Coordinates of N, CA and C in Angstrom, one line a residue:
X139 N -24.9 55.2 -0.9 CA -24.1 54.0 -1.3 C -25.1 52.9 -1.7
X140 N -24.8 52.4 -2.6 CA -25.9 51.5 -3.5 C -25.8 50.0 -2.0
X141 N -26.9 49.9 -1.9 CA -26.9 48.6 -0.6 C -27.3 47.2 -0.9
X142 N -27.8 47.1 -2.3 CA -27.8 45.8 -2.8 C -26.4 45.2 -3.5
X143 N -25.5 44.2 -2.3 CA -24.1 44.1 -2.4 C -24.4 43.4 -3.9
X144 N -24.9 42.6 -4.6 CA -25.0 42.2 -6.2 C -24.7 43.6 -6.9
X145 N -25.0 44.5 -6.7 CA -24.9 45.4 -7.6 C -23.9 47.0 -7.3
X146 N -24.0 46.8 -6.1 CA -22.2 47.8 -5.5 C -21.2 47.0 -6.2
X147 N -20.0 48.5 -6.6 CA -19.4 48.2 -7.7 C -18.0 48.4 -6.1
X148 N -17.1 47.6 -6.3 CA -15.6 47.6 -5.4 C -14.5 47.7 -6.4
X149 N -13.6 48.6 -6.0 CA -12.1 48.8 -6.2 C -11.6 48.2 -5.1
X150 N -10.6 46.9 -5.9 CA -9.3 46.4 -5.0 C -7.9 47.0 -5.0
X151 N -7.2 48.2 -4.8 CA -6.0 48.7 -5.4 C -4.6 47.5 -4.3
X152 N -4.0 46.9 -4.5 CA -2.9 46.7 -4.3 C -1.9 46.2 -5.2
X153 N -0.7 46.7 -4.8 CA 0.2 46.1 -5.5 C 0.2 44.4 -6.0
X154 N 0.3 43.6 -4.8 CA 0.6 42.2 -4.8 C -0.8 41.6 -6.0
X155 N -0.7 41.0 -6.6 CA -1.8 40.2 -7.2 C -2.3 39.1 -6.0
X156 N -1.1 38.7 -5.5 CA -2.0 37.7 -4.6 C -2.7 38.1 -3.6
X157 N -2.5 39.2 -2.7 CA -3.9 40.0 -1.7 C -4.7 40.4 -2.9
X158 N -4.9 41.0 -4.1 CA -6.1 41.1 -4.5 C -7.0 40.2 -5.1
X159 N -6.3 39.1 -5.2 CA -7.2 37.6 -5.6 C -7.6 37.3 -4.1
X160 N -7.1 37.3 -3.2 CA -7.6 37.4 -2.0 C -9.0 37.9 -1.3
X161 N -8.1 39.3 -1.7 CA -9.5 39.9 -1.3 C -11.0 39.8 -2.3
X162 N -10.8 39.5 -3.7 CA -11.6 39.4 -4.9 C -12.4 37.9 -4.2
X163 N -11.5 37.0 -3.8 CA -12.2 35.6 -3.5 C -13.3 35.8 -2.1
X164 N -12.6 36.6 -0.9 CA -13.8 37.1 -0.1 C -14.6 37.9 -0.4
X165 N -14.8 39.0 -1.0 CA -15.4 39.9 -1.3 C -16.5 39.1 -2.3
X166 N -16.5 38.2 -3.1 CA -17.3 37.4 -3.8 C -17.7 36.2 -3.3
X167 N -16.9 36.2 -1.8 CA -17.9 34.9 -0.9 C -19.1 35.8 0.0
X168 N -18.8 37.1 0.1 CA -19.7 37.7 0.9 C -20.9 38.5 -0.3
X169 N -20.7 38.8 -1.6 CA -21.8 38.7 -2.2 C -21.5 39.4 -3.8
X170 N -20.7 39.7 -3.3 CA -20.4 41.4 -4.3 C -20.0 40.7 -5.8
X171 N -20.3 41.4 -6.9 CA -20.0 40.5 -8.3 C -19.4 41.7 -9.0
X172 N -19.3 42.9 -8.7 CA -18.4 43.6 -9.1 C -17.7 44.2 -9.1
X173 N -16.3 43.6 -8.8 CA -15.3 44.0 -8.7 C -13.8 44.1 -9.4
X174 N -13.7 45.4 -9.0 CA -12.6 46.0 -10.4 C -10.9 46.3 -9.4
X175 N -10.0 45.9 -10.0 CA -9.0 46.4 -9.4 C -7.6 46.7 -10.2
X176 N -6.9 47.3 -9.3 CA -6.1 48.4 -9.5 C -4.3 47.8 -9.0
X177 N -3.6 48.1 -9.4 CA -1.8 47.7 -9.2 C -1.3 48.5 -8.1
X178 N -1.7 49.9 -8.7 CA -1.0 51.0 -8.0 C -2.0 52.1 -7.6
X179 N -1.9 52.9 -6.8 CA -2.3 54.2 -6.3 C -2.7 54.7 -7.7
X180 N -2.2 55.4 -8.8 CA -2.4 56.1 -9.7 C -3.3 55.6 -10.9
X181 N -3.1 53.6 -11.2 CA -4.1 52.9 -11.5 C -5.4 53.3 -10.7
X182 N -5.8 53.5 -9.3 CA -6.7 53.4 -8.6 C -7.4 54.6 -9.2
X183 N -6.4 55.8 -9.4 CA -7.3 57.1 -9.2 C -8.3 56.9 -10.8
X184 N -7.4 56.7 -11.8 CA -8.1 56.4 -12.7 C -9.0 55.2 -13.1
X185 N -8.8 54.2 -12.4 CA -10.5 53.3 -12.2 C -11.0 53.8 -11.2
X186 N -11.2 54.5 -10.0 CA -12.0 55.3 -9.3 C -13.2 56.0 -10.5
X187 N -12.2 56.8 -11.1 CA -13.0 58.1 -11.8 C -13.6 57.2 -12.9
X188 N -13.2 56.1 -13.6 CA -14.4 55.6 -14.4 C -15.8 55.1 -13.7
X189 N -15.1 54.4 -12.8 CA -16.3 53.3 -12.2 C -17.0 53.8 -10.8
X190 N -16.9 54.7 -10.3 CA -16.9 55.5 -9.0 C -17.8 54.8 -8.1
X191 N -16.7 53.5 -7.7 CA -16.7 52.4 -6.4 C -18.1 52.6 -5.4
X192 N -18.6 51.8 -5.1 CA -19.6 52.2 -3.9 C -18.3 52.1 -2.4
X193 N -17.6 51.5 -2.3 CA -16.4 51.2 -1.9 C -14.9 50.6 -2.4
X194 N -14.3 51.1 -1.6 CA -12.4 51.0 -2.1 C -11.7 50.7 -1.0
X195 N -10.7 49.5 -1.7 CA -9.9 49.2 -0.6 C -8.5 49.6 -1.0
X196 N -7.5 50.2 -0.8 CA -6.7 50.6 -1.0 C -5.6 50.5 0.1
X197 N -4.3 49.7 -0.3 CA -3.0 49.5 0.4 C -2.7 50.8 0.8
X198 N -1.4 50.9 1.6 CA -0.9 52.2 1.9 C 0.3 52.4 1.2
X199 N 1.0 51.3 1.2 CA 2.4 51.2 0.2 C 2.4 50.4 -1.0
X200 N 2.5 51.8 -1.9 CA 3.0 50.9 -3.3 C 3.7 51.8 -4.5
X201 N 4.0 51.0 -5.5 CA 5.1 51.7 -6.5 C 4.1 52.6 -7.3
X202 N 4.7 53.9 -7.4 CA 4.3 54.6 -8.5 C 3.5 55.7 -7.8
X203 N 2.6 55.3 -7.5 CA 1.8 56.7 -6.2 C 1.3 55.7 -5.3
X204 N 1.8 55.7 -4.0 CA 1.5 55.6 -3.4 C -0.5 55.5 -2.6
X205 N -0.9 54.8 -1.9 CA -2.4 54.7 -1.6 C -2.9 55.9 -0.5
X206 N -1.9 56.7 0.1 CA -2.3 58.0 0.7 C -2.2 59.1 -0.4
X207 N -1.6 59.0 -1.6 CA -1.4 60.2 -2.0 C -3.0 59.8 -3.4
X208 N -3.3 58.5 -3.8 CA -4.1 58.2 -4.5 C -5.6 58.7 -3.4
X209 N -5.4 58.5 -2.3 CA -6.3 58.6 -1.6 C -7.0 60.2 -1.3
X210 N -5.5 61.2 -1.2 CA -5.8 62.2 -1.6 C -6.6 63.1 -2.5
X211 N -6.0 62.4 -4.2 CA -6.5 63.0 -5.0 C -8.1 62.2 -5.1
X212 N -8.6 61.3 -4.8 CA -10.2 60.8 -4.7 C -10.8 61.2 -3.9
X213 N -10.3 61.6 -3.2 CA -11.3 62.5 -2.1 C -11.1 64.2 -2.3
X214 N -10.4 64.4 -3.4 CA -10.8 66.1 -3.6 C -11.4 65.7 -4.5
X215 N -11.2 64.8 -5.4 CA -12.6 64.8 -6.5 C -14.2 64.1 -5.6
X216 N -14.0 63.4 -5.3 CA -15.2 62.5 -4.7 C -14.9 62.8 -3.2
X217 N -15.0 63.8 -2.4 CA -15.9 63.9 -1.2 C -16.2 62.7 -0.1
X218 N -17.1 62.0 -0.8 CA -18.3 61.2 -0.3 C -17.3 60.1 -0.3
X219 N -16.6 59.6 -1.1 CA -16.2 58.4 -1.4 C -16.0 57.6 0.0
X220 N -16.4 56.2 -0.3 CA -15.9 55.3 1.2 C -14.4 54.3 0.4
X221 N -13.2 55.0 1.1 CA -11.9 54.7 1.1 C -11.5 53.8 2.2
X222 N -11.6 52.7 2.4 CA -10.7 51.6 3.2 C -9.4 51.4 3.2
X223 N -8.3 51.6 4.1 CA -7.1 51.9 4.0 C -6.4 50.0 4.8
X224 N -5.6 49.8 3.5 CA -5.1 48.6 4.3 C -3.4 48.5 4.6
X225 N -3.4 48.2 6.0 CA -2.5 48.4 6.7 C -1.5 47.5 6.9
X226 N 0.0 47.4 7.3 CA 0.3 46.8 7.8 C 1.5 46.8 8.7
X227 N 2.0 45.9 9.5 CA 3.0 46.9 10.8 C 3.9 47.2 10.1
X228 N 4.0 49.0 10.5 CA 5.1 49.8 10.2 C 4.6 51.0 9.4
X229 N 3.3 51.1 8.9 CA 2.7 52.0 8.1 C 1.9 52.8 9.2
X230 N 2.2 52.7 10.1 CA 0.8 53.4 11.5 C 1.4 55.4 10.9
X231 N 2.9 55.9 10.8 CA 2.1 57.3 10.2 C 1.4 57.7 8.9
X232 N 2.0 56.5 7.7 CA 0.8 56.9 6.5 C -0.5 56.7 7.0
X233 N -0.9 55.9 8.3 CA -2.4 55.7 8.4 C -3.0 56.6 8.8
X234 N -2.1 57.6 9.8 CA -2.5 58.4 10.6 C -2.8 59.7 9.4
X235 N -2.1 59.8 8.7 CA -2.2 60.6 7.3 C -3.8 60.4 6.5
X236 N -4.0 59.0 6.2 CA -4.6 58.5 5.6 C -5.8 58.9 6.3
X237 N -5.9 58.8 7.8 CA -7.3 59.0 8.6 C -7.1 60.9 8.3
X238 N -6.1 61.5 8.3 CA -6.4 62.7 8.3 C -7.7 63.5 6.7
X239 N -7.2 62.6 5.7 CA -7.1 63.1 4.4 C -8.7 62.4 4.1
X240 N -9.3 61.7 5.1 CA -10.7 61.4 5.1 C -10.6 59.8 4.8
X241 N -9.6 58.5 5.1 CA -10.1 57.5 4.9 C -11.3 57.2 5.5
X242 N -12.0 56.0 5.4 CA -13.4 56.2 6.2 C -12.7 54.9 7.4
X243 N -12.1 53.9 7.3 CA -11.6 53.3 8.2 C -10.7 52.4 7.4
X244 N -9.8 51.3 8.0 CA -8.9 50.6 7.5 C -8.8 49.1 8.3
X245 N -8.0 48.4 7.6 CA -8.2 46.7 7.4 C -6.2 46.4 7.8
X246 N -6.3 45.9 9.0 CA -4.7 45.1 9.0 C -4.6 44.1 8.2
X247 N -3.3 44.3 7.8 CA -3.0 43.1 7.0 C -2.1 42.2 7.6
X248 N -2.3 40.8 7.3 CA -2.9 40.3 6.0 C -4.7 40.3 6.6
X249 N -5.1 40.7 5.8 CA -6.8 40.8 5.8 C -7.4 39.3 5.9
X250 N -7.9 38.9 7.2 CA -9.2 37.8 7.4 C -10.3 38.0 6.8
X251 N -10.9 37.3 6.4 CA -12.3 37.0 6.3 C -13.1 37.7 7.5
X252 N -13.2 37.5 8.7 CA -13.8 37.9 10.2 C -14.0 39.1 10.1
X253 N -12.7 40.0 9.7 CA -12.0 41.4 10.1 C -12.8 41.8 9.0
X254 N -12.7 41.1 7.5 CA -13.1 42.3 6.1 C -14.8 41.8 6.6
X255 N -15.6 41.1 6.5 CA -16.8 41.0 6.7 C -17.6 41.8 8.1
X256 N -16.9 41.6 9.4 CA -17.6 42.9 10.2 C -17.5 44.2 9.9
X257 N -16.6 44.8 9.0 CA -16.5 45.8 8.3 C -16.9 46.3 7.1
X258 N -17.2 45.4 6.3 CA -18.2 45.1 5.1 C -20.1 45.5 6.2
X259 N -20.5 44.8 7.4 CA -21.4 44.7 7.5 C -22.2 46.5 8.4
X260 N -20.9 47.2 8.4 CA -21.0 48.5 9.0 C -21.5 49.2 7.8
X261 N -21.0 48.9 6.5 CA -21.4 50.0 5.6 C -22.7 49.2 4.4
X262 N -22.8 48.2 4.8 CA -23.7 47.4 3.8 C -25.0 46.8 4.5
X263 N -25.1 46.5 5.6 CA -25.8 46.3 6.7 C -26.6 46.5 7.5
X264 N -26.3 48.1 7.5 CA -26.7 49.3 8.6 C -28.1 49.0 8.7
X265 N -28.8 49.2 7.6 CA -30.3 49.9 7.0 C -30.9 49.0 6.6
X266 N -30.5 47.6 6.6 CA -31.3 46.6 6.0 C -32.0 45.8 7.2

Protein backbone atom coordinates (compact mmCIF):
# COMPACT_ATOMS: atom_id res chain seq x y z
CA UNK A 1 0.00 0.00 0.00
CA UNK A 2 1.56 3.24 -1.23
CA UNK A 3 2.15 5.11 2.47
CA UNK A 4 2.79 8.55 1.25
CA UNK A 5 -1.04 9.67 1.91
CA UNK A 6 -0.32 12.78 -1.02
CA UNK A 7 0.02 10.15 -3.35
CA UNK A 8 -2.51 6.96 -2.29
CA UNK A 9 -5.16 7.05 -4.61
CA UNK A 10 -9.09 6.50 -2.53
CA UNK A 11 -12.43 5.29 -3.81
CA UNK A 12 -15.43 6.98 -2.17
CA UNK A 13 -18.49 4.60 -3.43
CA UNK A 14 -21.83 5.77 -1.92
CA UNK A 15 -24.90 6.48 -3.05
CA UNK A 16 -25.76 9.87 -1.31
CA UNK A 17 -23.53 12.74 -2.84
CA UNK A 18 -23.67 14.32 0.43
CA UNK A 19 -21.58 11.44 2.58
CA UNK A 20 -19.19 11.46 -0.24
CA UNK A 21 -18.46 15.21 -0.18
CA UNK A 22 -18.21 14.36 3.38
CA UNK A 23 -16.09 11.91 3.33
CA UNK A 24 -13.90 13.71 0.21
CA UNK A 25 -13.77 16.90 2.78
CA UNK A 26 -12.17 14.65 5.58
CA UNK A 27 -10.19 12.45 3.74
CA UNK A 28 -8.50 15.87 2.20
CA UNK A 29 -8.27 17.33 5.73
CA UNK A 30 -6.28 14.31 6.79
CA UNK A 31 -3.97 14.55 3.62
CA UNK A 32 -5.05 12.52 0.73
CA UNK A 33 -5.38 14.52 -2.84
CA UNK A 34 -6.59 11.68 -4.68
CA UNK A 35 -9.62 10.87 -4.53
CA UNK A 36 -12.09 9.32 -6.91
CA UNK A 37 -15.65 8.31 -6.35
CA UNK A 38 -18.26 6.13 -7.24
CA UNK A 39 -22.68 6.27 -6.98
CA UNK A 40 -23.16 2.73 -6.92
CA UNK A 41 -21.49 -0.70 -6.23
CA UNK A 42 -21.14 -1.45 -9.94
CA UNK A 43 -19.70 2.34 -10.64
CA UNK A 44 -17.15 1.19 -7.86
CA UNK A 45 -16.21 -2.09 -9.51
CA UNK A 46 -15.36 -0.25 -12.61
CA UNK A 47 -13.29 2.70 -11.00
CA UNK A 48 -11.65 0.15 -8.82
CA UNK A 49 -10.34 -1.66 -11.94
CA UNK A 50 -9.17 1.60 -13.60
CA UNK A 51 -7.55 3.28 -10.69
CA UNK A 52 -6.81 0.25 -8.31
CA UNK A 53 -7.42 2.40 -4.89
CA UNK A 54 -4.66 2.07 -2.21
CA UNK A 55 -8.01 2.09 -0.19
CA UNK A 56 -11.99 1.94 -0.61
CA UNK A 57 -14.69 2.97 1.20
CA UNK A 58 -17.72 1.41 0.23
CA UNK A 59 -21.55 1.74 1.68
CA UNK A 60 -23.38 -1.47 2.13
CA UNK A 61 -26.71 -0.34 0.64
CA UNK A 62 -27.24 0.95 -2.65
CA UNK A 63 -29.16 0.99 -6.09
CA UNK A 64 -27.98 -1.07 -8.79
CA UNK A 65 -25.36 -3.49 -7.05
CA UNK A 66 -25.28 -3.25 -4.08
CA UNK A 67 -21.54 -2.61 -1.86
CA UNK A 68 -21.37 -6.46 -0.64
CA UNK A 69 -21.87 -7.82 -4.02
CA UNK A 70 -19.41 -4.90 -5.62
CA UNK A 71 -17.18 -5.95 -2.79
CA UNK A 72 -17.31 -9.38 -3.91
CA UNK A 73 -16.46 -9.01 -7.32
CA UNK A 74 -12.98 -6.71 -6.21
CA UNK A 75 -11.80 -9.06 -4.14
CA UNK A 76 -11.82 -11.95 -6.77
CA UNK A 77 -10.17 -9.67 -9.00
CA UNK A 78 -7.88 -7.79 -6.42
CA UNK A 79 -7.13 -10.19 -3.42
CA UNK A 80 -5.00 -7.71 -1.61
CA UNK A 81 -7.42 -4.94 -1.95
CA UNK A 82 -8.08 -2.81 1.43
CA UNK A 83 -12.17 -2.54 1.31
CA UNK A 84 -13.72 -0.42 4.16
CA UNK A 85 -17.34 -1.22 4.58
CA UNK A 86 -19.68 1.58 5.81
CA UNK A 87 -22.29 0.81 7.96
CA UNK A 88 -25.34 1.71 9.32
CA UNK A 89 -28.04 0.41 12.02
CA UNK A 90 -29.79 -2.42 10.42
CA UNK A 91 -27.16 -3.57 7.88
CA UNK A 92 -25.23 -5.77 10.75
CA UNK A 93 -26.09 -9.19 8.32
CA UNK A 94 -24.73 -7.50 5.00
CA UNK A 95 -21.70 -6.65 7.33
CA UNK A 96 -21.35 -9.86 8.59
CA UNK A 97 -21.33 -10.98 4.76
CA UNK A 98 -19.17 -8.22 3.92
CA UNK A 99 -16.47 -9.44 6.81
CA UNK A 100 -16.93 -12.88 5.36
CA UNK A 101 -16.10 -11.99 1.59
CA UNK A 102 -12.77 -10.28 2.90
CA UNK A 103 -13.75 -6.59 3.97
CA UNK A 104 -10.63 -5.42 5.72
CA UNK A 105 -12.80 -3.48 8.45
CA UNK A 106 -15.72 -0.91 8.42
CA UNK A 107 -16.88 2.65 9.50
CA UNK A 108 -20.62 3.33 11.27
CA UNK A 109 -22.38 5.72 9.85
CA UNK A 110 -22.80 8.71 9.83
CA UNK A 111 -18.87 8.68 9.64
CA UNK A 112 -16.84 11.22 12.30
CA UNK A 113 -13.82 12.58 11.65
CA UNK A 114 -12.31 10.69 15.18
CA UNK A 115 -13.80 7.24 13.94
CA UNK A 116 -12.45 7.76 9.90
CA UNK A 117 -8.94 9.18 11.06
CA UNK A 118 -8.02 6.33 13.87
CA UNK A 119 -8.77 4.00 11.14
CA UNK A 120 -7.07 5.82 8.39
CA UNK A 121 -4.01 5.78 10.97
CA UNK A 122 -4.04 1.68 11.25
CA UNK A 123 -3.34 1.41 7.57
CA UNK A 124 -1.33 4.59 6.72
CA UNK A 125 0.63 4.98 9.98
CA UNK A 126 1.71 1.63 10.92
CA UNK A 127 5.40 1.91 9.44
CA UNK A 128 6.09 5.38 9.54
Amino acid sequence: MEKDISKAKVLVCDDSMMVRNKMKKLLTAYGFTQINEACDGAQAVEKFADIIPDITFMDIVMPEMSGVDALRLIKTNSPDAVVIMATSVGTVGNLSEAIKLGANDFLQKPVDDEQLYRLLDNYFKKEN
